[in-house]
Amino acid sequence: MHFIQINKNTWKCVADGPRHPVTGKRKQITRRGKTKTEAKKRVEEAIEKIKDSIDYSQKITYQEFAKEWLKLYRLKGIKETTFKHREYCLSLIGHYLGNLKVVELTSKQLQDTLNLLFDKGTAYHTLRGIKNALDMLFKYAAETGLIKINPTTPIFVPKEK
């Protein structure tokens, strides 16, 4: 920890927080206070808050991550039918990608899976539901720092002429 006196009544404390889970880069936490101890206390609280936030392992599979995300998605107050549809869509694609790690999934794998479902005769609106659910799932994975880039951005839903 490093302390800097800004003026007579203000102290700044800088400390190393937990490293970024994907990149491994350092993360410094800075807080101010009227005294050294107050600034130190605020930094320690911020570090604990970051450590307590959701932290996913790099080894988490698609199936495990989808289950975790569905638990959180249900807490948003959505209708039960919407939840059941999202759950169904993620389970359909989970048959093909379930045991793969989330960090290793690529846009090509997702697109190939959508194409395979299309070839098997899956309805267009179901495929759209799958794409929407995957968008939300991987957006959350990017927000939590599990992945750097959302692999669902370039994929599209195949459609008959």
mmCIF file of C-alpha atoms in Angstrom:
data_model
loop_
_atom_site.group_PDB
_atom_site.id
_atom_site.type_symbol
_atom_site.label_atom_id
_atom_site.label_comp_id
_atom_site.label_asym_id
_atom_site.label_seq_id
_atom_site.Cartn_x
_atom_site.Cartn_y
_atom_site.Cartn_z
ATOM 1 C CA MET A 1 0.000 0.000 0.000
ATOM 2 C CA HIS A 2 1.087 3.474 -0.810
ATOM 3 C CA PHE A 3 -0.124 6.644 0.911
ATOM 4 C CA ILE A 4 -0.018 10.177 -0.491
ATOM 5 C CA GLN A 5 -1.026 13.287 1.396
ATOM 6 C CA ILE A 6 -2.989 15.447 -1.022
ATOM 7 C CA ASN A 7 -3.479 18.384 1.321
ATOM 8 C CA LYS A 8 -3.699 18.941 5.088
ATOM 9 C CA ASN A 9 -7.017 17.101 5.405
ATOM 10 C CA THR A 10 -6.947 14.483 2.638
ATOM 11 C CA TRP A 11 -4.998 11.256 2.128
ATOM 12 C CA LYS A 12 -4.932 8.965 -0.869
ATOM 13 C CA CYS A 13 -4.221 5.253 -0.559
ATOM 14 C CA VAL A 14 -3.220 3.032 -3.502
ATOM 15 C CA ALA A 15 -3.059 -0.768 -3.263
ATOM 16 C CA ASP A 16 -2.913 -3.738 -5.618
ATOM 17 C CA GLY A 17 -6.256 -5.448 -6.073
ATOM 18 C CA PRO A 18 -6.838 -8.906 -7.496
ATOM 19 C CA ARG A 19 -5.451 -9.470 -10.984
ATOM 20 C CA HIS A 20 -7.779 -9.541 -13.986
ATOM 21 C CA PRO A 21 -8.963 -13.170 -14.364
ATOM 22 C CA VAL A 22 -8.415 -13.385 -18.130
ATOM 23 C CA THR A 23 -5.492 -11.100 -18.930
ATOM 24 C CA GLY A 24 -3.668 -11.416 -15.606
ATOM 25 C CA LYS A 25 -2.940 -7.683 -15.589
ATOM 26 C CA ARG A 26 -2.450 -5.762 -12.360
ATOM 27 C CA LYS A 27 -5.330 -3.749 -11.042
ATOM 28 C CA GLN A 28 -4.688 -0.889 -8.652
ATOM 29 C CA ILE A 29 -7.370 0.374 -6.299
ATOM 30 C CA THR A 30 -7.290 4.019 -5.183
ATOM 31 C CA ARG A 31 -9.420 5.569 -2.447
ATOM 32 C CA ARG A 32 -9.326 8.845 -0.518
ATOM 33 C CA GLY A 33 -10.026 9.633 3.103
ATOM 34 C CA LYS A 34 -9.627 12.355 5.705
ATOM 35 C CA THR A 35 -7.032 10.256 7.524
ATOM 36 C CA LYS A 36 -4.545 7.557 6.528
ATOM 37 C CA THR A 37 -6.541 4.883 8.320
ATOM 38 C CA GLU A 38 -9.813 5.936 6.690
ATOM 39 C CA ALA A 39 -8.240 5.809 3.217
ATOM 40 C CA LYS A 40 -6.702 2.404 4.010
ATOM 41 C CA LYS A 41 -10.040 1.103 5.282
ATOM 42 C CA ARG A 42 -11.805 2.227 2.088
ATOM 43 C CA VAL A 43 -9.211 0.524 -0.117
ATOM 44 C CA GLU A 44 -9.495 -2.728 1.838
ATOM 45 C CA GLU A 45 -13.313 -2.626 1.564
ATOM 46 C CA ALA A 46 -13.087 -2.068 -2.197
ATOM 47 C CA ILE A 47 -10.669 -4.989 -2.603
ATOM 48 C CA GLU A 48 -12.945 -7.289 -0.583
ATOM 49 C CA LYS A 49 -15.932 -6.224 -2.663
ATOM 50 C CA ILE A 50 -14.068 -7.097 -5.874
ATOM 51 C CA LYS A 51 -12.971 -10.469 -4.472
ATOM 52 C CA ASP A 52 -16.545 -11.284 -3.430
ATOM 53 C CA SER A 53 -17.930 -10.517 -6.887
ATOM 54 C CA ILE A 54 -18.663 -13.437 -9.191
ATOM 55 C CA ASP A 55 -15.445 -15.034 -10.366
ATOM 56 C CA TYR A 56 -15.579 -17.816 -12.924
ATOM 57 C CA SER A 57 -12.812 -20.275 -13.578
ATOM 58 C CA GLN A 58 -11.279 -20.503 -17.033
ATOM 59 C CA LYS A 59 -12.221 -24.195 -16.990
ATOM 60 C CA ILE A 60 -15.990 -23.648 -16.736
ATOM 61 C CA THR A 61 -17.932 -25.485 -19.428
ATOM 62 C CA TYR A 62 -20.761 -24.111 -21.529
ATOM 63 C CA GLN A 63 -23.322 -26.240 -19.672
ATOM 64 C CA GLU A 64 -22.188 -25.042 -16.209
ATOM 65 C CA PHE A 65 -22.027 -21.405 -17.278
ATOM 66 C CA ALA A 66 -25.465 -21.568 -18.915
ATOM 67 C CA LYS A 67 -26.955 -22.939 -15.665
ATOM 68 C CA GLU A 68 -25.350 -20.133 -13.641
ATOM 69 C CA TRP A 69 -26.525 -17.499 -16.100
ATOM 70 C CA LEU A 70 -30.083 -18.864 -16.101
ATOM 71 C CA LYS A 71 -30.191 -18.573 -12.292
ATOM 72 C CA LEU A 72 -29.216 -14.906 -12.552
ATOM 73 C CA TYR A 73 -31.527 -14.304 -15.528
ATOM 74 C CA ARG A 74 -34.506 -15.621 -13.555
ATOM 75 C CA LEU A 75 -33.850 -12.989 -10.860
ATOM 76 C CA LYS A 76 -34.520 -10.195 -13.378
ATOM 77 C CA GLY A 77 -38.256 -10.687 -12.927
ATOM 78 C CA ILE A 78 -39.008 -12.084 -16.377
ATOM 79 C CA LYS A 79 -42.113 -14.092 -17.194
ATOM 80 C CA GLU A 80 -41.982 -17.825 -16.594
ATOM 81 C CA THR A 81 -42.692 -18.598 -20.268
ATOM 82 C CA THR A 82 -39.776 -16.413 -21.371
ATOM 83 C CA PHE A 83 -37.500 -18.176 -18.911
ATOM 84 C CA LYS A 84 -38.626 -21.613 -20.121
ATOM 85 C CA HIS A 85 -37.994 -20.580 -23.750
ATOM 86 C CA ARG A 86 -34.458 -19.337 -22.969
ATOM 87 C CA GLU A 87 -33.760 -22.510 -21.012
ATOM 88 C CA TYR A 88 -35.013 -24.650 -23.912
ATOM 89 C CA CYS A 89 -32.939 -22.740 -26.481
ATOM 90 C CA LEU A 90 -29.743 -23.003 -24.440
ATOM 91 C CA SER A 91 -30.347 -26.713 -23.824
ATOM 92 C CA LEU A 92 -30.784 -27.347 -27.570
ATOM 93 C CA ILE A 93 -27.374 -25.934 -28.348
ATOM 94 C CA GLY A 94 -25.987 -27.451 -25.140
ATOM 95 C CA HIS A 95 -26.355 -30.927 -26.657
ATOM 96 C CA TYR A 96 -23.598 -29.989 -29.111
ATOM 97 C CA LEU A 97 -21.431 -27.594 -27.073
ATOM 98 C CA GLY A 98 -22.155 -28.678 -23.483
ATOM 99 C CA ASN A 99 -18.737 -30.045 -22.536
ATOM 100 C CA LEU A 100 -16.641 -27.385 -24.282
ATOM 101 C CA LYS A 101 -15.035 -24.605 -22.251
ATOM 102 C CA VAL A 102 -16.655 -21.178 -22.615
ATOM 103 C CA VAL A 103 -13.310 -19.484 -23.248
ATOM 104 C CA GLU A 104 -12.557 -21.864 -26.137
ATOM 105 C CA LEU A 105 -15.851 -21.464 -28.023
ATOM 106 C CA THR A 106 -15.485 -19.700 -31.359
ATOM 107 C CA SER A 107 -17.880 -17.952 -33.720
ATOM 108 C CA LYS A 108 -17.332 -20.719 -36.262
ATOM 109 C CA GLN A 109 -18.376 -23.433 -33.790
ATOM 110 C CA LEU A 110 -21.522 -21.501 -32.863
ATOM 111 C CA GLN A 111 -22.401 -20.821 -36.516
ATOM 112 C CA ASP A 112 -21.778 -24.456 -37.479
ATOM 113 C CA THR A 113 -24.079 -25.586 -34.659
ATOM 114 C CA LEU A 114 -26.829 -23.200 -35.792
ATOM 115 C CA ASN A 115 -26.403 -24.455 -39.370
ATOM 116 C CA LEU A 116 -26.617 -28.067 -38.169
ATOM 117 C CA LEU A 117 -29.847 -27.351 -36.283
ATOM 118 C CA PHE A 118 -31.197 -25.595 -39.385
ATOM 119 C CA ASP A 119 -30.362 -28.645 -41.527
ATOM 120 C CA LYS A 120 -32.171 -30.880 -39.026
ATOM 121 C CA GLY A 121 -35.348 -28.854 -39.559
ATOM 122 C CA THR A 122 -35.399 -26.641 -36.462
ATOM 123 C CA ALA A 123 -37.894 -23.797 -36.859
ATOM 124 C CA TYR A 124 -36.606 -20.342 -37.795
ATOM 125 C CA HIS A 125 -38.085 -18.696 -34.691
ATOM 126 C CA THR A 126 -36.454 -21.305 -32.464
ATOM 127 C CA LEU A 127 -33.111 -20.588 -34.139
ATOM 128 C CA ARG A 128 -33.668 -16.864 -33.533
ATOM 129 C CA GLY A 129 -34.395 -17.647 -29.884
ATOM 130 C CA ILE A 130 -31.163 -19.627 -29.658
ATOM 131 C CA LYS A 131 -29.190 -16.741 -31.188
ATOM 132 C CA ASN A 132 -30.781 -14.233 -28.783
ATOM 133 C CA ALA A 133 -30.110 -16.437 -25.744
ATOM 134 C CA LEU A 134 -26.495 -16.967 -26.848
ATOM 135 C CA ASP A 135 -26.082 -13.204 -27.322
ATOM 136 C CA MET A 136 -27.216 -12.569 -23.756
ATOM 137 C CA LEU A 137 -25.145 -15.421 -22.340
ATOM 138 C CA PHE A 138 -21.889 -14.375 -24.008
ATOM 139 C CA LYS A 139 -22.496 -10.689 -23.336
ATOM 140 C CA TYR A 140 -22.629 -11.594 -19.654
ATOM 141 C CA ALA A 141 -19.458 -13.684 -20.013
ATOM 142 C CA ALA A 142 -17.687 -10.668 -21.533
ATOM 143 C CA GLU A 143 -18.980 -8.328 -18.798
ATOM 144 C CA THR A 144 -17.696 -10.623 -16.047
ATOM 145 C CA GLY A 145 -14.282 -10.834 -17.720
ATOM 146 C CA LEU A 146 -14.465 -14.522 -18.593
ATOM 147 C CA ILE A 147 -13.990 -13.809 -22.313
ATOM 148 C CA LYS A 148 -12.541 -10.816 -24.138
ATOM 149 C CA ILE A 149 -14.677 -10.776 -27.285
ATOM 150 C CA ASN A 150 -18.278 -11.873 -27.709
ATOM 151 C CA PRO A 151 -18.206 -14.751 -30.257
ATOM 152 C CA THR A 152 -21.902 -14.321 -31.146
ATOM 153 C CA THR A 153 -21.418 -10.961 -32.859
ATOM 154 C CA PRO A 154 -20.654 -12.305 -36.379
ATOM 155 C CA ILE A 155 -23.067 -15.258 -36.362
ATOM 156 C CA PHE A 156 -26.450 -15.174 -38.107
ATOM 157 C CA VAL A 157 -29.598 -17.273 -38.213
ATOM 158 C CA PRO A 158 -29.867 -19.327 -41.426
ATOM 159 C CA LYS A 159 -33.099 -18.839 -43.333
ATOM 160 C CA GLU A 160 -34.761 -20.653 -46.223
ATOM 161 C CA LYS A 161 -35.322 -18.784 -49.475
#
